[in-house]
Structures are given as C-alpha cells and as structure tokens.
C-alpha cells in the first residue's frame, strides 16, 4: 500500500514539472510582477479586442423632493408632493407657509424665499384631516379618525422641540361639531346641529371658555364665518340643485337678518357687505353680485363657488378658480365628488362686473387642477390653493 502511494505521488510531481517546463518553453519566463501567472498567457494583457467592464458607478440615494418655489419665469408652482390636510400662510412671516400632512398630522414649514422645507412637528395625529391653523401657526385644531370614533384635537406646537402637545376636545365640546375654523383671535368657531335647528358657537383656545353665538331654525345650516367671533357671519341652507336656498346675516346680538337672496343650489361668499352668490337657473349654474347696502343685484360673469374664491385686500376684486358658465349638475355633483373641474384662475372685478382670466392652470402645469381652499398671502402678492384631485398645495405669484 505504501509503495503504491509513493508511485502515485511521483507521477503527480513529474506531471506538474513537465507542465511547467512546457509553459516556459512556449511563453518564456515572466518579465515583471504585472505578468499574471494564472492567465497562463493564452490572451495577451494588451489585446485591444478585450474590453474590461468599467467599475459600477456608486449608487446615490434619491434626493428628497424639492419644493417648487415660484420664480420670475414660473409664477405657478406646486409647493408639496405630500397630500395636505390644511395649511396657513403665517401672518407673522409672509414668506412662510405651515401645512399638515393628510393622514399623519405631521407639520412642515416652507420658506418661499429659499424653497427649503423643514419639519416642524413629527407628532402623529392618527388619520388626521380637516386641519386649521391659528394666524401665527402656533395652534392647530384637527380631526383624528372618522365616524363615531372621530376626535377633535387641539394642538400646541412646541417652540423648542419638533412636537405638538395634543389635547382631545371631545369632552369639552361634548357634542359633534362641523363647519369649524380657527379665528384671528385664536377661537374655535364651530356649528352644532340638532334635529330641527343648528347653532354657531365659539371656544376660546386659551381659556377653553365656550359661548353660543346664534341659533337658526333649520339643521342643514352652512355657516360662512367672519374673521372673529364678534364679526359678521352668514348662514345659508345646504346647497342642493333641487331645493331653494335662503341666506341670513348674523347680527351682533345674535339675531338673524333674512337677505333678499334665494334660488336653487344657493352658495355664497362674503366680504364687507358684498355678497357673491350662485344659483341654478334654466340648466346653468349662474353667479350674481349683491350689495345689501343699496339692495342691488347684478349678474356676475363667473359662477364663483365659495371654496374656490377669496376676496383681495381691495374688496373690489376677487380671485377665483373656475371656468365661466358652469353647465353641469351643480352644485350637487361637485360637492359629492362626481364632477371634477380643470380650473383657470380668474380676477373678478365687482364694480365693473367683468372677469379676466389670469392663467389656465392645466395648460401651464400640464395637470388638471380642481381648485379648493383658495387664500391670499398677507401681502396679497400670492395666492395659495389646494388641488382637490390629490390634495397637493400650490401657489401663484401675481
């Protein structure tokens, strides 16, 4: 057995020696350390027909979406890629917008000068929607969740940490509220509906003191809030194409003044005793301008849905998203989400009774934009609005 092992080992050694001797006879000895023995010389190192694949480029992470801030050549800009639950152009900083992300309630700020977006709060408000900010952005009121488990949340934004101190208002309110907003005096203005009536109330967000402001004798009330609890408010019946609507002004003592405005599908917008309203007539949704001081009504060239419009600092002018001559089943279809619009921005001159198209949003952006929640910056140089189709936030610089 041992002799056999020696014979096998000897054969292997002799075979290896013969292989090395043959290699050296054919290719010669290596000239430098760069000659790679394991290549066995079958392919020359400088063969131009052989290409070495370049090293893979380093993988860089996708950058965060950059806020598209309006520039001189781009007056229209998309401000967010996230869906928005509510926003506010801060009165204390005209170049800053706060917004809350739909679903999470996380709060972000956008610097409109630099385009920088920063996180203000990463406190999560589950299923956050319908978020309203105070003028300085330090306080929010939001809805959390839907249906019977819905909660109204009061949030106070910390100035030292990226958090929001949240408090449930359900026990304080002790009822279901709707049509709410945060006033210029940091009050929660809200509606409580009963079986046959509705009331408008206020809650001081500092002292949490409640006050009933007025009551109307119908439950389907839509309240158009003034800037504070003591300002003029207007109340209309819920708009429906098939039903005649009525409109009231709330006086300082809480009494109601019935205005001489009626019509099917009634919707309205107000500023300094000027009322813009729309009614459905002869198959067309038409707009009107009413001055209650002189009791005069003229037809408007624009059917200005209130969610798509805002008065400028000069109440002679209104900025609206819309198209002239609505002719679909309005307002029902739009409020129910059946109809979507691709809007333009218009400037309505109340005194002259004309409207000028400022910009066709789809032609400029390449996207269909159904304007909602339109507001103006505190310096009136920009208008902000959301796209109802995807809840993104946009801006237009005049």
Tab-separated table of C-alpha atoms in Angstrom:
chain	number	residue	atom	x	y	z
A	1	UNK	CA	0.000	0.000	0.000
A	2	UNK	CA	2.741	2.437	0.931
A	3	UNK	CA	4.682	1.665	-2.257
A	4	UNK	CA	1.573	2.451	-4.334
A	5	UNK	CA	1.197	5.844	-2.651
A	6	UNK	CA	4.810	6.724	-3.445
A	7	UNK	CA	4.308	5.754	-7.073
A	8	UNK	CA	1.108	7.911	-7.400
A	9	UNK	CA	2.757	10.911	-5.737
A	10	UNK	CA	5.777	10.589	-8.012
A	11	UNK	CA	3.605	10.528	-11.120
A	12	UNK	CA	1.779	13.704	-9.972
A	13	UNK	CA	5.061	15.537	-9.301
A	14	UNK	CA	6.554	14.511	-12.641
A	15	UNK	CA	3.349	15.646	-14.458
A	16	UNK	CA	3.461	19.086	-12.777
A	17	UNK	CA	7.146	19.538	-13.635
A	18	UNK	CA	6.538	18.630	-17.257
A	19	UNK	CA	3.616	21.151	-17.411
A	20	UNK	CA	5.770	23.979	-16.005
A	21	UNK	CA	8.649	23.119	-18.350
A	22	UNK	CA	6.257	23.191	-21.342
A	23	UNK	CA	4.814	26.598	-20.312
A	24	UNK	CA	8.303	28.148	-20.013
A	25	UNK	CA	9.387	26.745	-23.345
A	26	UNK	CA	6.374	28.259	-25.118
A	27	UNK	CA	5.840	31.645	-23.358
A	28	UNK	CA	9.101	32.357	-21.592
A	29	UNK	CA	9.629	33.427	-18.033
A	30	UNK	CA	7.581	36.283	-16.513
A	31	UNK	CA	9.255	39.685	-17.125
A	32	UNK	CA	7.604	41.574	-14.282
A	33	UNK	CA	5.282	41.196	-11.324
A	34	UNK	CA	2.484	42.512	-13.547
A	35	UNK	CA	2.544	39.281	-15.570
A	36	UNK	CA	-0.239	37.201	-14.109
A	37	UNK	CA	0.712	33.576	-13.986
A	38	UNK	CA	-2.834	32.439	-13.609
A	39	UNK	CA	-3.682	33.920	-17.003
A	40	UNK	CA	-1.399	31.232	-18.462
A	41	UNK	CA	-0.572	33.671	-21.277
A	42	UNK	CA	-3.401	32.468	-23.511
A	43	UNK	CA	-4.708	36.061	-24.005
A	44	UNK	CA	-2.199	38.949	-24.140
A	45	UNK	CA	-2.797	41.589	-21.495
A	46	UNK	CA	-2.858	44.359	-24.107
A	47	UNK	CA	-5.217	42.659	-26.553
A	48	UNK	CA	-7.382	45.537	-27.902
A	49	UNK	CA	-10.249	43.176	-28.664
A	50	UNK	CA	-10.784	42.551	-24.969
A	51	UNK	CA	-12.604	45.238	-23.019
A	52	UNK	CA	-12.687	45.333	-19.271
A	53	UNK	CA	-16.080	46.444	-17.963
A	54	UNK	CA	-15.880	49.756	-16.080
A	55	UNK	CA	-16.436	49.639	-12.344
A	56	UNK	CA	-20.070	50.231	-11.359
A	57	UNK	CA	-20.966	53.807	-10.563
A	58	UNK	CA	-21.656	54.421	-6.905
A	59	UNK	CA	-25.377	54.322	-6.076
A	60	UNK	CA	-26.612	57.580	-4.630
A	61	UNK	CA	-29.941	57.805	-2.807
A	62	UNK	CA	-32.811	59.633	-4.470
A	63	UNK	CA	-32.907	63.242	-3.254
A	64	UNK	CA	-35.824	64.488	-1.214
A	65	UNK	CA	-38.462	66.275	-3.326
A	66	UNK	CA	-37.509	69.919	-3.714
A	67	UNK	CA	-40.227	72.446	-3.127
A	68	UNK	CA	-41.032	74.174	-6.399
A	69	UNK	CA	-40.960	77.788	-5.238
A	70	UNK	CA	-42.339	80.360	-7.671
A	71	UNK	CA	-39.632	82.131	-9.683
A	72	UNK	CA	-39.908	85.099	-12.037
A	73	UNK	CA	-40.413	82.789	-15.004
A	74	UNK	CA	-42.583	80.291	-13.144
A	75	UNK	CA	-45.403	82.107	-11.393
A	76	UNK	CA	-47.296	78.861	-10.863
A	77	UNK	CA	-45.657	76.348	-8.542
A	78	UNK	CA	-46.514	73.108	-6.783
A	79	UNK	CA	-45.481	73.555	-3.158
A	80	UNK	CA	-45.934	69.998	-1.842
A	81	UNK	CA	-45.684	66.452	-3.045
A	82	UNK	CA	-47.434	65.246	0.093
A	83	UNK	CA	-51.219	65.311	0.423
A	84	UNK	CA	-52.241	68.224	2.632
A	85	UNK	CA	-54.875	68.232	5.400
A	86	UNK	CA	-54.747	72.007	5.907
A	87	UNK	CA	-52.363	74.950	5.598
A	88	UNK	CA	-51.802	78.559	6.644
A	89	UNK	CA	-49.755	81.442	5.274
A	90	UNK	CA	-48.391	82.841	8.520
A	91	UNK	CA	-49.322	86.404	9.417
A	92	UNK	CA	-46.069	86.721	11.377
A	93	UNK	CA	-43.926	85.685	8.385
A	94	UNK	CA	-45.429	86.358	4.962
A	95	UNK	CA	-42.853	84.142	3.232
A	96	UNK	CA	-43.644	81.079	5.342
A	97	UNK	CA	-46.388	78.507	4.980
A	98	UNK	CA	-47.242	75.831	7.515
A	99	UNK	CA	-49.068	72.729	6.369
A	100	UNK	CA	-50.205	69.456	7.936
A	101	UNK	CA	-49.819	66.164	6.122
A	102	UNK	CA	-53.036	64.286	5.452
A	103	UNK	CA	-53.225	61.070	7.461
A	104	UNK	CA	-50.258	61.637	9.800
A	105	UNK	CA	-50.786	65.199	11.004
A	106	UNK	CA	-47.045	65.883	10.717
A	107	UNK	CA	-46.449	69.603	10.289
A	108	UNK	CA	-43.989	71.165	7.853
A	109	UNK	CA	-42.935	74.706	7.005
A	110	UNK	CA	-41.990	76.040	3.579
A	111	UNK	CA	-39.733	79.058	3.181
A	112	UNK	CA	-40.996	80.631	-0.027
A	113	UNK	CA	-37.799	82.630	-0.482
A	114	UNK	CA	-35.375	79.692	-0.445
A	115	UNK	CA	-37.684	76.781	-1.199
A	116	UNK	CA	-36.477	74.997	1.928
A	117	UNK	CA	-38.962	72.665	3.589
A	118	UNK	CA	-38.417	71.742	7.239
A	119	UNK	CA	-40.228	69.542	9.715
A	120	UNK	CA	-41.998	71.490	12.447
A	121	UNK	CA	-43.612	68.550	14.220
A	122	UNK	CA	-43.374	64.793	13.855
A	123	UNK	CA	-46.138	64.141	16.370
A	124	UNK	CA	-48.602	61.772	14.708
A	125	UNK	CA	-52.323	62.502	14.774
A	126	UNK	CA	-53.961	59.275	13.543
A	127	UNK	CA	-55.927	59.715	10.286
A	128	UNK	CA	-55.546	63.489	10.542
A	129	UNK	CA	-57.774	65.597	8.293
A	130	UNK	CA	-59.519	68.984	8.254
A	131	UNK	CA	-56.640	70.787	9.994
A	132	UNK	CA	-56.890	74.515	10.776
A	133	UNK	CA	-54.019	76.753	11.954
A	134	UNK	CA	-54.005	79.917	14.039
A	135	UNK	CA	-52.652	83.086	12.418
A	136	UNK	CA	-49.169	82.588	13.877
A	137	UNK	CA	-49.181	78.830	13.255
A	138	UNK	CA	-48.633	78.029	16.944
A	139	UNK	CA	-52.018	76.354	17.425
A	140	UNK	CA	-53.920	73.818	15.356
A	141	UNK	CA	-57.311	72.152	15.510
A	142	UNK	CA	-57.611	68.858	13.651
A	143	UNK	CA	-59.878	65.903	13.252
A	144	UNK	CA	-58.473	62.492	14.065
A	145	UNK	CA	-60.129	59.370	12.646
A	146	UNK	CA	-63.594	59.201	11.091
A	147	UNK	CA	-67.159	58.289	12.040
A	148	UNK	CA	-68.184	57.608	15.617
A	149	UNK	CA	-64.538	57.310	16.713
A	150	UNK	CA	-63.694	60.779	15.371
A	151	UNK	CA	-61.869	63.071	17.786
A	152	UNK	CA	-61.303	66.837	17.661
A	153	UNK	CA	-57.685	67.541	18.605
A	154	UNK	CA	-56.242	70.786	19.936
A	155	UNK	CA	-52.520	71.012	19.242
A	156	UNK	CA	-49.970	73.477	20.571
A	157	UNK	CA	-46.729	73.497	18.616
A	158	UNK	CA	-43.577	73.471	20.737
A	159	UNK	CA	-41.036	76.219	20.067
A	160	UNK	CA	-38.126	74.093	21.328
A	161	UNK	CA	-38.804	70.554	20.083
A	162	UNK	CA	-40.353	69.137	16.883
A	163	UNK	CA	-43.506	68.093	18.693
A	164	UNK	CA	-47.106	69.104	19.204
A	165	UNK	CA	-48.772	68.918	22.594
A	166	UNK	CA	-52.188	67.447	21.817
A	167	UNK	CA	-55.417	67.541	23.807
A	168	UNK	CA	-58.749	65.965	22.935
A	169	UNK	CA	-61.595	68.486	22.857
A	170	UNK	CA	-64.352	65.872	22.715
A	171	UNK	CA	-65.161	66.003	26.427
A	172	UNK	CA	-65.080	69.812	26.466
A	173	UNK	CA	-67.297	70.168	23.395
A	174	UNK	CA	-69.453	67.221	24.453
A	175	UNK	CA	-71.059	67.030	21.027
A	176	UNK	CA	-70.326	66.536	17.343
A	177	UNK	CA	-69.212	69.707	15.583
A	178	UNK	CA	-68.955	70.710	11.922
A	179	UNK	CA	-68.045	73.696	9.709
A	180	UNK	CA	-65.284	74.776	12.091
A	181	UNK	CA	-62.388	77.189	11.715
A	182	UNK	CA	-59.813	78.984	13.876
A	183	UNK	CA	-60.412	82.742	14.056
A	184	UNK	CA	-57.928	85.610	14.093
A	185	UNK	CA	-58.440	85.807	17.886
A	186	UNK	CA	-57.469	82.155	18.384
A	187	UNK	CA	-61.057	80.981	18.849
A	188	UNK	CA	-62.556	77.770	17.539
A	189	UNK	CA	-65.744	78.721	15.681
A	190	UNK	CA	-67.998	75.744	15.046
A	191	UNK	CA	-71.525	74.533	14.281
A	192	UNK	CA	-73.628	72.100	16.320
A	193	UNK	CA	-76.591	70.547	14.524
A	194	UNK	CA	-79.781	69.406	16.183
A	195	UNK	CA	-82.831	67.644	14.756
A	196	UNK	CA	-84.547	70.854	13.655
A	197	UNK	CA	-82.040	73.628	14.376
A	198	UNK	CA	-78.347	74.468	14.381
A	199	UNK	CA	-76.242	76.791	16.493
A	200	UNK	CA	-72.965	78.599	15.976
A	201	UNK	CA	-70.590	78.678	18.926
A	202	UNK	CA	-67.075	79.691	19.892
A	203	UNK	CA	-64.419	78.136	22.114
A	204	UNK	CA	-61.553	80.284	23.355
A	205	UNK	CA	-58.499	78.089	22.712
A	206	UNK	CA	-56.580	79.683	25.597
A	207	UNK	CA	-59.222	79.656	28.359
A	208	UNK	CA	-61.426	76.885	26.808
A	209	UNK	CA	-64.488	79.019	27.570
A	210	UNK	CA	-67.492	78.309	25.323
A	211	UNK	CA	-70.152	80.698	24.069
A	212	UNK	CA	-73.225	80.260	21.870
A	213	UNK	CA	-73.281	82.965	19.208
A	214	UNK	CA	-76.565	82.311	17.342
A	215	UNK	CA	-79.197	79.699	16.517
A	216	UNK	CA	-81.017	79.095	13.229
A	217	UNK	CA	-84.328	77.214	12.833
A	218	UNK	CA	-83.019	74.553	10.439
A	219	UNK	CA	-80.417	71.841	10.896
A	220	UNK	CA	-78.937	71.863	7.377
A	221	UNK	CA	-77.115	75.131	8.053
A	222	UNK	CA	-73.874	76.092	6.326
A	223	UNK	CA	-72.057	78.844	8.217
A	224	UNK	CA	-69.674	81.253	6.493
A	225	UNK	CA	-67.567	82.516	9.375
A	226	UNK	CA	-66.265	86.043	9.803
A	227	UNK	CA	-62.714	86.737	10.974
A	228	UNK	CA	-63.591	86.641	14.704
A	229	UNK	CA	-66.454	85.509	16.920
A	230	UNK	CA	-67.888	89.051	17.030
A	231	UNK	CA	-67.613	89.723	13.280
A	232	UNK	CA	-70.460	89.352	10.793
A	233	UNK	CA	-71.298	85.765	9.899
A	234	UNK	CA	-73.608	84.443	7.198
A	235	UNK	CA	-75.743	81.332	7.271
A	236	UNK	CA	-77.273	79.536	4.301
A	237	UNK	CA	-79.150	76.327	3.787
A	238	UNK	CA	-77.117	73.395	2.494
A	239	UNK	CA	-76.881	73.783	-1.300
A	240	UNK	CA	-78.866	71.393	-3.472
A	241	UNK	CA	-79.871	71.854	-7.082
A	242	UNK	CA	-83.421	70.660	-6.433
A	243	UNK	CA	-84.073	72.841	-3.358
A	244	UNK	CA	-84.466	76.632	-2.995
A	245	UNK	CA	-81.865	78.103	-0.655
A	246	UNK	CA	-82.094	81.058	1.736
A	247	UNK	CA	-79.396	83.298	3.193
A	248	UNK	CA	-79.156	85.055	6.565
A	249	UNK	CA	-76.749	87.546	8.071
A	250	UNK	CA	-75.989	87.129	11.782
A	251	UNK	CA	-76.199	90.458	13.625
A	252	UNK	CA	-74.077	91.386	16.646
A	253	UNK	CA	-76.832	90.470	19.098
A	254	UNK	CA	-77.198	87.019	17.571
A	255	UNK	CA	-80.397	87.821	15.696
A	256	UNK	CA	-80.782	86.852	12.056
A	257	UNK	CA	-81.453	89.142	9.100
A	258	UNK	CA	-83.016	87.403	6.099
A	259	UNK	CA	-81.383	88.677	2.908
A	260	UNK	CA	-83.245	89.058	-0.347
A	261	UNK	CA	-81.276	86.215	-1.939
A	262	UNK	CA	-82.948	82.975	-2.929
A	263	UNK	CA	-82.560	80.260	-5.503
A	264	UNK	CA	-81.942	76.584	-6.082
A	265	UNK	CA	-78.445	75.333	-5.324
A	266	UNK	CA	-77.585	78.547	-3.459
A	267	UNK	CA	-73.928	79.048	-2.472
A	268	UNK	CA	-72.377	82.335	-1.336
A	269	UNK	CA	-69.180	84.227	-0.483
A	270	UNK	CA	-68.947	87.460	1.520
A	271	UNK	CA	-66.736	90.457	2.232
A	272	UNK	CA	-67.573	93.897	3.639
A	273	UNK	CA	-71.268	93.812	2.753
A	274	UNK	CA	-70.661	92.374	-0.707
A	275	UNK	CA	-72.223	89.004	-1.419
A	276	UNK	CA	-71.252	86.782	-4.315
A	277	UNK	CA	-73.758	84.014	-4.795
A	278	UNK	CA	-74.706	81.347	-7.305
A	279	UNK	CA	-77.979	79.674	-8.199
A	280	UNK	CA	-79.073	77.053	-10.706
A	281	UNK	CA	-81.240	78.610	-13.420
A	282	UNK	CA	-82.504	77.135	-16.691
A	283	UNK	CA	-79.954	74.346	-16.640
A	284	UNK	CA	-76.986	76.645	-15.954
A	285	UNK	CA	-75.220	77.484	-12.681
A	286	UNK	CA	-75.022	81.296	-12.677
A	287	UNK	CA	-73.235	83.835	-10.488
A	288	UNK	CA	-74.524	87.129	-9.070
A	289	UNK	CA	-73.150	90.121	-7.141
A	290	UNK	CA	-75.338	91.586	-4.408
A	291	UNK	CA	-74.825	94.816	-2.434
A	292	UNK	CA	-77.158	94.694	0.604
A	293	UNK	CA	-76.496	98.361	1.428
A	294	UNK	CA	-78.292	99.521	-1.716
A	295	UNK	CA	-80.193	96.275	-2.332
A	296	UNK	CA	-78.864	95.895	-5.886
A	297	UNK	CA	-78.052	92.660	-7.701
A	298	UNK	CA	-76.123	92.311	-10.966
A	299	UNK	CA	-75.175	89.148	-12.809
A	300	UNK	CA	-71.588	88.006	-12.469
A	301	UNK	CA	-69.633	86.607	-15.432
A	302	UNK	CA	-68.327	83.880	-13.127
A	303	UNK	CA	-70.081	81.240	-11.035
A	304	UNK	CA	-67.821	81.627	-8.004
A	305	UNK	CA	-68.068	78.622	-5.698
A	306	UNK	CA	-67.026	79.886	-2.248
A	307	UNK	CA	-64.413	77.151	-1.710
A	308	UNK	CA	-62.661	78.345	-4.879
A	309	UNK	CA	-62.584	82.087	-4.172
A	310	UNK	CA	-61.075	84.734	-1.937
A	311	UNK	CA	-61.505	88.494	-1.741
A	312	UNK	CA	-58.343	90.554	-2.112
A	313	UNK	CA	-57.294	93.350	0.266
A	314	UNK	CA	-59.293	95.610	-2.017
A	315	UNK	CA	-62.783	94.039	-1.872
A	316	UNK	CA	-63.447	95.275	-5.375
A	317	UNK	CA	-61.526	92.268	-6.640
A	318	UNK	CA	-61.983	88.550	-6.058
A	319	UNK	CA	-59.590	85.781	-7.109
A	320	UNK	CA	-61.387	82.584	-8.105
A	321	UNK	CA	-60.649	79.197	-9.515
A	322	UNK	CA	-63.218	78.227	-12.099
A	323	UNK	CA	-64.486	78.442	-15.625
A	324	UNK	CA	-67.139	80.750	-16.961
A	325	UNK	CA	-70.605	79.290	-17.483
A	326	UNK	CA	-70.856	76.104	-15.460
A	327	UNK	CA	-73.479	73.916	-17.054
A	328	UNK	CA	-73.318	70.563	-15.253
A	329	UNK	CA	-75.431	69.308	-12.368
A	330	UNK	CA	-74.104	71.871	-9.927
A	331	UNK	CA	-73.546	72.271	-7.108
A	332	UNK	CA	-74.518	68.703	-6.160
A	333	UNK	CA	-72.049	66.866	-8.377
A	334	UNK	CA	-69.025	68.900	-7.322
A	335	UNK	CA	-69.691	68.671	-3.583
A	336	UNK	CA	-70.354	64.937	-3.897
A	337	UNK	CA	-67.166	64.369	-5.893
A	338	UNK	CA	-68.982	63.259	-9.053
A	339	UNK	CA	-67.759	66.208	-11.131
A	340	UNK	CA	-64.173	67.422	-11.298
A	341	UNK	CA	-63.002	70.644	-12.905
A	342	UNK	CA	-59.833	71.717	-14.601
A	343	UNK	CA	-59.756	75.320	-13.460
A	344	UNK	CA	-58.271	78.607	-14.513
A	345	UNK	CA	-57.529	81.436	-12.094
A	346	UNK	CA	-59.743	84.468	-12.655
A	347	UNK	CA	-59.857	88.004	-11.325
A	348	UNK	CA	-63.404	89.194	-10.838
A	349	UNK	CA	-63.986	92.946	-10.753
A	350	UNK	CA	-67.135	93.506	-8.728
A	351	UNK	CA	-67.626	97.156	-9.688
A	352	UNK	CA	-67.032	96.682	-13.414
A	353	UNK	CA	-68.850	93.346	-13.414
A	354	UNK	CA	-66.242	91.587	-15.533
A	355	UNK	CA	-63.752	88.753	-15.114
A	356	UNK	CA	-60.241	88.367	-16.526
A	357	UNK	CA	-58.552	85.001	-16.902
A	358	UNK	CA	-55.175	85.193	-15.150
A	359	UNK	CA	-53.839	81.753	-16.007
A	360	UNK	CA	-55.071	78.443	-17.373
A	361	UNK	CA	-53.724	76.057	-14.747
A	362	UNK	CA	-53.783	72.880	-16.840
A	363	UNK	CA	-52.136	74.486	-19.867
A	364	UNK	CA	-49.365	75.850	-17.640
A	365	UNK	CA	-48.784	72.895	-15.328
A	366	UNK	CA	-49.757	70.011	-17.593
A	367	UNK	CA	-52.055	68.756	-14.828
A	368	UNK	CA	-55.753	69.009	-14.112
A	369	UNK	CA	-56.192	71.230	-11.041
A	370	UNK	CA	-59.559	71.452	-9.299
A	371	UNK	CA	-59.043	74.481	-7.047
A	372	UNK	CA	-60.199	74.344	-3.434
A	373	UNK	CA	-59.425	76.264	-0.218
A	374	UNK	CA	-58.062	79.300	-2.058
A	375	UNK	CA	-56.480	82.043	0.104
A	376	UNK	CA	-54.229	85.074	-0.385
A	377	UNK	CA	-50.896	85.817	1.284
A	378	UNK	CA	-50.864	88.568	3.905
A	379	UNK	CA	-49.085	90.901	1.451
A	380	UNK	CA	-51.561	89.968	-1.338
A	381	UNK	CA	-48.676	89.136	-3.683
A	382	UNK	CA	-49.507	85.430	-3.930
A	383	UNK	CA	-52.482	83.148	-3.831
A	384	UNK	CA	-52.415	79.633	-2.427
A	385	UNK	CA	-54.789	76.780	-3.099
A	386	UNK	CA	-55.122	73.023	-2.951
A	387	UNK	CA	-55.836	70.641	-5.799
A	388	UNK	CA	-58.960	68.732	-4.828
A	389	UNK	CA	-57.848	65.850	-7.066
A	390	UNK	CA	-54.813	64.914	-4.937
A	391	UNK	CA	-54.758	67.413	-2.027
A	392	UNK	CA	-51.415	68.928	-3.056
A	393	UNK	CA	-50.682	72.573	-2.254
A	394	UNK	CA	-49.967	75.132	-4.996
A	395	UNK	CA	-49.068	78.815	-5.270
A	396	UNK	CA	-49.413	81.518	-7.883
A	397	UNK	CA	-47.417	84.752	-7.717
A	398	UNK	CA	-49.110	87.803	-9.219
